[in-house]
């Protein structure tokens, strides 16, 4: 394993022709990576469970958002959290095979999250702009096929380049970001992933959002005196807010990473940039994996209420379980006192 790690690091360093000294001190990067890992895992576990019981969000968008939570949770568990150890030790301890798996999972989960926002915007587009045909166009079967495709296509796309390498090492450990992340080594890979990953999803989100906003403005002018339509309009406006905020969050998180990746490929890394830029670009994309839950909390009061109640029940159960454990320990420490209390209770019942 040590030999595998050495070969990866040596190859990376040979590309840059100089040793890599991380730009961030350990007392900043270690708490940072641990915090991001915890927030991604905790927030998405909470978000998935809260979405399951939040009936105020329409069913199909809710399924899409649960899928996005699963994608972000997968990224946190299998990619972001394991990077904590390299952050501390400065070495990749998991071997080359896990590096390839981590690279595929990281790229797939981030792509899936981006697809999900586009799918939600497409669903709301048909629900609002083509409301009469919505049930014929959008079905549960089509949704299942779309979600399967959102996982299957990225997995195949990001796995295929591994088999083109003689040593099956397409994804390399990046010492500046502590991840085995996405990289572009072939022109055909750039031409394949660029259209269907950022370009297609952003085009769908932009087109559908503009159409939805235009339709909602028309409806607002016609529903000033109808309370039922007003409530529906408010619900649709919340859906648009989620789409717009999520799309902007994706653009801010992924934009720098995509630009730097493309520039590195086109220039063959002849254009030098500060090493800290690699760390910031990669981890800004990771940060987006828990931002979606914050968006739901801010926009949907029902989600916020359900999340609060779930956390209260969770911590209350923990406290109750701890008290019961203390009582059991006391019983084990003082069995004679425990038997006396039982006898006294039985005697009192017999007297009654």
PDB file of C-alpha atoms in Angstrom, residues 102-282:
ATOM      1  CA  UNK A 102     -13.491   7.488  -4.604  1.00  0.00           C
ATOM      2  CA  UNK A 103     -12.940   9.439  -7.825  1.00  0.00           C
ATOM      3  CA  UNK A 104     -15.924   7.782  -9.519  1.00  0.00           C
ATOM      4  CA  UNK A 105     -18.206   8.249  -6.489  1.00  0.00           C
ATOM      5  CA  UNK A 106     -17.192  11.897  -6.072  1.00  0.00           C
ATOM      6  CA  UNK A 107     -17.849  12.767  -9.718  1.00  0.00           C
ATOM      7  CA  UNK A 108     -21.075  10.722  -9.876  1.00  0.00           C
ATOM      8  CA  UNK A 109     -22.611  12.163  -6.708  1.00  0.00           C
ATOM      9  CA  UNK A 110     -21.860  15.770  -7.665  1.00  0.00           C
ATOM     10  CA  UNK A 111     -23.266  15.202 -11.166  1.00  0.00           C
ATOM     11  CA  UNK A 112     -26.351  13.533  -9.690  1.00  0.00           C
ATOM     12  CA  UNK A 113     -27.010  16.515  -7.418  1.00  0.00           C
ATOM     13  CA  UNK A 114     -26.798  18.865 -10.374  1.00  0.00           C
ATOM     14  CA  UNK A 115     -29.142  16.662 -12.404  1.00  0.00           C
ATOM     15  CA  UNK A 116     -31.651  16.556  -9.555  1.00  0.00           C
ATOM     16  CA  UNK A 117     -32.078  20.332  -9.436  1.00  0.00           C
ATOM     17  CA  UNK A 118     -32.620  20.290 -13.212  1.00  0.00           C
ATOM     18  CA  UNK A 119     -35.182  17.485 -12.805  1.00  0.00           C
ATOM     19  CA  UNK A 120     -37.073  19.412 -10.109  1.00  0.00           C
ATOM     20  CA  UNK A 121     -37.141  22.509 -12.319  1.00  0.00           C
ATOM     21  CA  UNK A 122     -38.437  20.381 -15.210  1.00  0.00           C
ATOM     22  CA  UNK A 123     -41.159  18.893 -13.000  1.00  0.00           C
ATOM     23  CA  UNK A 124     -42.280  22.322 -11.780  1.00  0.00           C
ATOM     24  CA  UNK A 125     -42.206  23.599 -15.371  1.00  0.00           C
ATOM     25  CA  UNK A 126     -44.758  20.989 -16.469  1.00  0.00           C
ATOM     26  CA  UNK A 127     -46.789  21.409 -13.254  1.00  0.00           C
ATOM     27  CA  UNK A 128     -47.098  25.192 -13.625  1.00  0.00           C
ATOM     28  CA  UNK A 129     -46.777  25.988 -17.330  1.00  0.00           C
ATOM     29  CA  UNK A 130     -48.527  22.856 -18.675  1.00  0.00           C
ATOM     30  CA  UNK A 131     -50.712  22.040 -15.682  1.00  0.00           C
ATOM     31  CA  UNK A 132     -53.505  20.366 -17.705  1.00  0.00           C
ATOM     32  CA  UNK A 133     -51.113  17.803 -19.207  1.00  0.00           C
ATOM     33  CA  UNK A 134     -48.956  17.398 -16.103  1.00  0.00           C
ATOM     34  CA  UNK A 135     -50.301  14.005 -14.986  1.00  0.00           C
ATOM     35  CA  UNK A 136     -49.910  12.583 -18.491  1.00  0.00           C
ATOM     36  CA  UNK A 137     -46.380  13.946 -18.968  1.00  0.00           C
ATOM     37  CA  UNK A 138     -44.929  13.384 -15.482  1.00  0.00           C
ATOM     38  CA  UNK A 139     -45.492   9.902 -14.055  1.00  0.00           C
ATOM     39  CA  UNK A 140     -43.899   7.904 -11.264  1.00  0.00           C
ATOM     40  CA  UNK A 141     -42.541   5.379 -13.771  1.00  0.00           C
ATOM     41  CA  UNK A 142     -40.797   8.115 -15.773  1.00  0.00           C
ATOM     42  CA  UNK A 143     -39.405   9.554 -12.547  1.00  0.00           C
ATOM     43  CA  UNK A 144     -37.923   6.180 -11.539  1.00  0.00           C
ATOM     44  CA  UNK A 145     -36.327   5.777 -14.982  1.00  0.00           C
ATOM     45  CA  UNK A 146     -34.908   9.317 -14.780  1.00  0.00           C
ATOM     46  CA  UNK A 147     -33.388   8.696 -11.341  1.00  0.00           C
ATOM     47  CA  UNK A 148     -31.867   5.382 -12.480  1.00  0.00           C
ATOM     48  CA  UNK A 149     -30.384   7.179 -15.495  1.00  0.00           C
ATOM     49  CA  UNK A 150     -29.033   9.957 -13.281  1.00  0.00           C
ATOM     50  CA  UNK A 151     -26.977   7.338 -11.433  1.00  0.00           C
ATOM     51  CA  UNK A 152     -26.174   4.938 -14.260  1.00  0.00           C
ATOM     52  CA  UNK A 153     -24.920   7.399 -16.895  1.00  0.00           C
ATOM     53  CA  UNK A 154     -22.381   9.213 -14.646  1.00  0.00           C
ATOM     54  CA  UNK A 155     -21.112   5.922 -13.174  1.00  0.00           C
ATOM     55  CA  UNK A 156     -20.422   4.534 -16.666  1.00  0.00           C
ATOM     56  CA  UNK A 157     -18.966   7.840 -17.897  1.00  0.00           C
ATOM     57  CA  UNK A 158     -16.565   8.295 -14.983  1.00  0.00           C
ATOM     58  CA  UNK A 159     -15.596   4.603 -14.737  1.00  0.00           C
ATOM     59  CA  UNK A 160     -14.775   4.053 -18.419  1.00  0.00           C
ATOM     60  CA  UNK A 161     -11.500   6.106 -18.493  1.00  0.00           C
ATOM     61  CA  UNK A 162     -10.017   3.873 -15.767  1.00  0.00           C
ATOM     62  CA  UNK A 163      -9.875   0.926 -18.187  1.00  0.00           C
ATOM     63  CA  UNK A 164      -7.972   2.994 -20.759  1.00  0.00           C
ATOM     64  CA  UNK A 165      -4.978   3.334 -18.430  1.00  0.00           C
ATOM     65  CA  UNK A 166      -2.316   0.620 -18.513  1.00  0.00           C
ATOM     66  CA  UNK A 167      -2.122   0.587 -14.712  1.00  0.00           C
ATOM     67  CA  UNK A 168      -5.868   1.339 -14.239  1.00  0.00           C
ATOM     68  CA  UNK A 169      -5.034   4.559 -12.383  1.00  0.00           C
ATOM     69  CA  UNK A 170      -7.022   7.346 -14.003  1.00  0.00           C
ATOM     70  CA  UNK A 171      -7.884   9.182 -10.786  1.00  0.00           C
ATOM     71  CA  UNK A 172      -4.849  10.351  -8.834  1.00  0.00           C
ATOM     72  CA  UNK A 173      -4.479  11.518  -5.275  1.00  0.00           C
ATOM     73  CA  UNK A 174      -4.266  15.324  -5.170  1.00  0.00           C
ATOM     74  CA  UNK A 175      -2.111  16.438  -2.212  1.00  0.00           C
ATOM     75  CA  UNK A 176      -3.440  19.999  -2.291  1.00  0.00           C
ATOM     76  CA  UNK A 177      -7.099  18.931  -1.885  1.00  0.00           C
ATOM     77  CA  UNK A 178      -6.593  15.573  -0.093  1.00  0.00           C
ATOM     78  CA  UNK A 179      -9.007  13.892  -2.520  1.00  0.00           C
ATOM     79  CA  UNK A 180      -8.946  11.566  -5.489  1.00  0.00           C
ATOM     80  CA  UNK A 181     -11.181  13.864  -7.478  1.00  0.00           C
ATOM     81  CA  UNK A 182     -12.355  14.306 -11.032  1.00  0.00           C
ATOM     82  CA  UNK A 183      -9.710  15.058 -13.632  1.00  0.00           C
ATOM     83  CA  UNK A 184      -9.720  15.467 -17.403  1.00  0.00           C
ATOM     84  CA  UNK A 185      -6.993  13.703 -19.326  1.00  0.00           C
ATOM     85  CA  UNK A 186      -8.619  13.080 -22.722  1.00  0.00           C
ATOM     86  CA  UNK A 187     -10.277  15.495 -25.126  1.00  0.00           C
ATOM     87  CA  UNK A 188     -13.128  13.074 -25.820  1.00  0.00           C
ATOM     88  CA  UNK A 189     -13.783  12.874 -22.062  1.00  0.00           C
ATOM     89  CA  UNK A 190     -14.062  16.667 -21.924  1.00  0.00           C
ATOM     90  CA  UNK A 191     -16.397  16.729 -24.934  1.00  0.00           C
ATOM     91  CA  UNK A 192     -18.495  13.936 -23.418  1.00  0.00           C
ATOM     92  CA  UNK A 193     -18.883  15.205 -19.867  1.00  0.00           C
ATOM     93  CA  UNK A 194     -19.056  18.969 -20.457  1.00  0.00           C
ATOM     94  CA  UNK A 195     -22.288  18.978 -22.537  1.00  0.00           C
ATOM     95  CA  UNK A 196     -24.317  16.593 -20.387  1.00  0.00           C
ATOM     96  CA  UNK A 197     -23.003  17.633 -16.968  1.00  0.00           C
ATOM     97  CA  UNK A 198     -22.839  21.417 -16.508  1.00  0.00           C
ATOM     98  CA  UNK A 199     -24.132  22.689 -19.865  1.00  0.00           C
ATOM     99  CA  UNK A 200     -27.284  20.553 -20.214  1.00  0.00           C
ATOM    100  CA  UNK A 201     -28.360  20.879 -16.588  1.00  0.00           C
ATOM    101  CA  UNK A 202     -27.774  24.656 -16.516  1.00  0.00           C
ATOM    102  CA  UNK A 203     -29.652  25.085 -19.805  1.00  0.00           C
ATOM    103  CA  UNK A 204     -32.640  23.115 -18.486  1.00  0.00           C
ATOM    104  CA  UNK A 205     -32.685  25.063 -15.201  1.00  0.00           C
ATOM    105  CA  UNK A 206     -32.416  28.449 -16.925  1.00  0.00           C
ATOM    106  CA  UNK A 207     -35.074  27.766 -19.571  1.00  0.00           C
ATOM    107  CA  UNK A 208     -37.635  26.200 -17.226  1.00  0.00           C
ATOM    108  CA  UNK A 209     -37.139  28.810 -14.496  1.00  0.00           C
ATOM    109  CA  UNK A 210     -37.674  31.712 -16.893  1.00  0.00           C
ATOM    110  CA  UNK A 211     -40.820  30.069 -18.269  1.00  0.00           C
ATOM    111  CA  UNK A 212     -42.135  29.391 -14.750  1.00  0.00           C
ATOM    112  CA  UNK A 213     -41.523  32.975 -13.594  1.00  0.00           C
ATOM    113  CA  UNK A 214     -43.298  34.323 -16.662  1.00  0.00           C
ATOM    114  CA  UNK A 215     -46.288  32.038 -16.038  1.00  0.00           C
ATOM    115  CA  UNK A 216     -46.461  32.961 -12.351  1.00  0.00           C
ATOM    116  CA  UNK A 217     -46.492  36.667 -13.196  1.00  0.00           C
ATOM    117  CA  UNK A 218     -49.460  36.065 -15.484  1.00  0.00           C
ATOM    118  CA  UNK A 219     -51.260  34.039 -12.812  1.00  0.00           C
ATOM    119  CA  UNK A 220     -50.600  36.673 -10.169  1.00  0.00           C
ATOM    120  CA  UNK A 221     -52.426  39.276 -12.228  1.00  0.00           C
ATOM    121  CA  UNK A 222     -55.460  36.962 -12.486  1.00  0.00           C
ATOM    122  CA  UNK A 223     -55.641  35.684  -8.900  1.00  0.00           C
ATOM    123  CA  UNK A 224     -55.843  38.820  -6.791  1.00  0.00           C
ATOM    124  CA  UNK A 225     -59.323  37.971  -5.423  1.00  0.00           C
ATOM    125  CA  UNK A 226     -59.211  34.148  -5.290  1.00  0.00           C
ATOM    126  CA  UNK A 227     -57.831  32.738  -2.031  1.00  0.00           C
ATOM    127  CA  UNK A 228     -57.493  29.163  -3.318  1.00  0.00           C
ATOM    128  CA  UNK A 229     -55.412  30.234  -6.284  1.00  0.00           C
ATOM    129  CA  UNK A 230     -53.386  32.549  -4.043  1.00  0.00           C
ATOM    130  CA  UNK A 231     -52.304  29.640  -1.831  1.00  0.00           C
ATOM    131  CA  UNK A 232     -51.356  27.621  -4.908  1.00  0.00           C
ATOM    132  CA  UNK A 233     -49.416  30.601  -6.234  1.00  0.00           C
ATOM    133  CA  UNK A 234     -47.518  30.935  -2.938  1.00  0.00           C
ATOM    134  CA  UNK A 235     -46.619  27.219  -3.044  1.00  0.00           C
ATOM    135  CA  UNK A 236     -45.380  27.546  -6.625  1.00  0.00           C
ATOM    136  CA  UNK A 237     -43.363  30.644  -5.737  1.00  0.00           C
ATOM    137  CA  UNK A 238     -41.615  28.670  -2.983  1.00  0.00           C
ATOM    138  CA  UNK A 239     -40.744  25.966  -5.507  1.00  0.00           C
ATOM    139  CA  UNK A 240     -39.244  28.607  -7.796  1.00  0.00           C
ATOM    140  CA  UNK A 241     -37.241  30.056  -4.893  1.00  0.00           C
ATOM    141  CA  UNK A 242     -35.759  26.631  -4.158  1.00  0.00           C
ATOM    142  CA  UNK A 243     -34.827  26.145  -7.827  1.00  0.00           C
ATOM    143  CA  UNK A 244     -33.302  29.619  -8.232  1.00  0.00           C
ATOM    144  CA  UNK A 245     -31.365  29.529  -4.947  1.00  0.00           C
ATOM    145  CA  UNK A 246     -30.152  25.961  -5.572  1.00  0.00           C
ATOM    146  CA  UNK A 247     -29.077  26.830  -9.116  1.00  0.00           C
ATOM    147  CA  UNK A 248     -27.142  29.879  -7.901  1.00  0.00           C
ATOM    148  CA  UNK A 249     -25.569  27.817  -5.108  1.00  0.00           C
ATOM    149  CA  UNK A 250     -24.458  25.225  -7.657  1.00  0.00           C
ATOM    150  CA  UNK A 251     -23.050  27.913  -9.935  1.00  0.00           C
ATOM    151  CA  UNK A 252     -21.054  29.507  -7.111  1.00  0.00           C
ATOM    152  CA  UNK A 253     -19.852  26.141  -5.779  1.00  0.00           C
ATOM    153  CA  UNK A 254     -19.022  24.361  -9.028  1.00  0.00           C
ATOM    154  CA  UNK A 255     -18.168  27.315 -11.265  1.00  0.00           C
ATOM    155  CA  UNK A 256     -14.591  27.878 -10.019  1.00  0.00           C
ATOM    156  CA  UNK A 257     -13.855  24.124  -9.974  1.00  0.00           C
ATOM    157  CA  UNK A 258     -15.115  23.597 -13.543  1.00  0.00           C
ATOM    158  CA  UNK A 259     -13.257  26.657 -14.868  1.00  0.00           C
ATOM    159  CA  UNK A 260      -9.941  25.689 -13.231  1.00  0.00           C
ATOM    160  CA  UNK A 261     -10.295  22.077 -14.432  1.00  0.00           C
ATOM    161  CA  UNK A 262     -10.949  23.127 -18.030  1.00  0.00           C
ATOM    162  CA  UNK A 263      -8.157  25.721 -18.026  1.00  0.00           C
ATOM    163  CA  UNK A 264      -5.686  23.135 -16.680  1.00  0.00           C
ATOM    164  CA  UNK A 265      -6.659  20.707 -19.437  1.00  0.00           C
ATOM    165  CA  UNK A 266      -6.632  23.198 -22.320  1.00  0.00           C
ATOM    166  CA  UNK A 267      -3.336  24.790 -21.251  1.00  0.00           C
ATOM    167  CA  UNK A 268      -1.793  21.442 -20.218  1.00  0.00           C
ATOM    168  CA  UNK A 269      -1.156  23.090 -16.825  1.00  0.00           C
ATOM    169  CA  UNK A 270       1.122  25.684 -18.421  1.00  0.00           C
ATOM    170  CA  UNK A 271      -0.969  28.414 -16.775  1.00  0.00           C
ATOM    171  CA  UNK A 272       0.136  28.338 -13.151  1.00  0.00           C
ATOM    172  CA  UNK A 273      -2.158  29.277 -10.292  1.00  0.00           C
ATOM    173  CA  UNK A 274      -1.692  29.285  -6.499  1.00  0.00           C
ATOM    174  CA  UNK A 275      -1.921  25.795  -4.944  1.00  0.00           C
ATOM    175  CA  UNK A 276      -4.552  27.046  -2.512  1.00  0.00           C
ATOM    176  CA  UNK A 277      -6.881  27.581  -5.490  1.00  0.00           C
ATOM    177  CA  UNK A 278      -7.080  23.807  -6.046  1.00  0.00           C
ATOM    178  CA  UNK A 279      -8.077  23.270  -2.422  1.00  0.00           C
ATOM    179  CA  UNK A 280     -10.682  26.050  -2.418  1.00  0.00           C
ATOM    180  CA  UNK A 281     -12.242  25.022  -5.747  1.00  0.00           C
ATOM    181  CA  UNK A 282     -12.539  21.350  -4.816  1.00  0.00           C
TER     182      UNK A 282
END
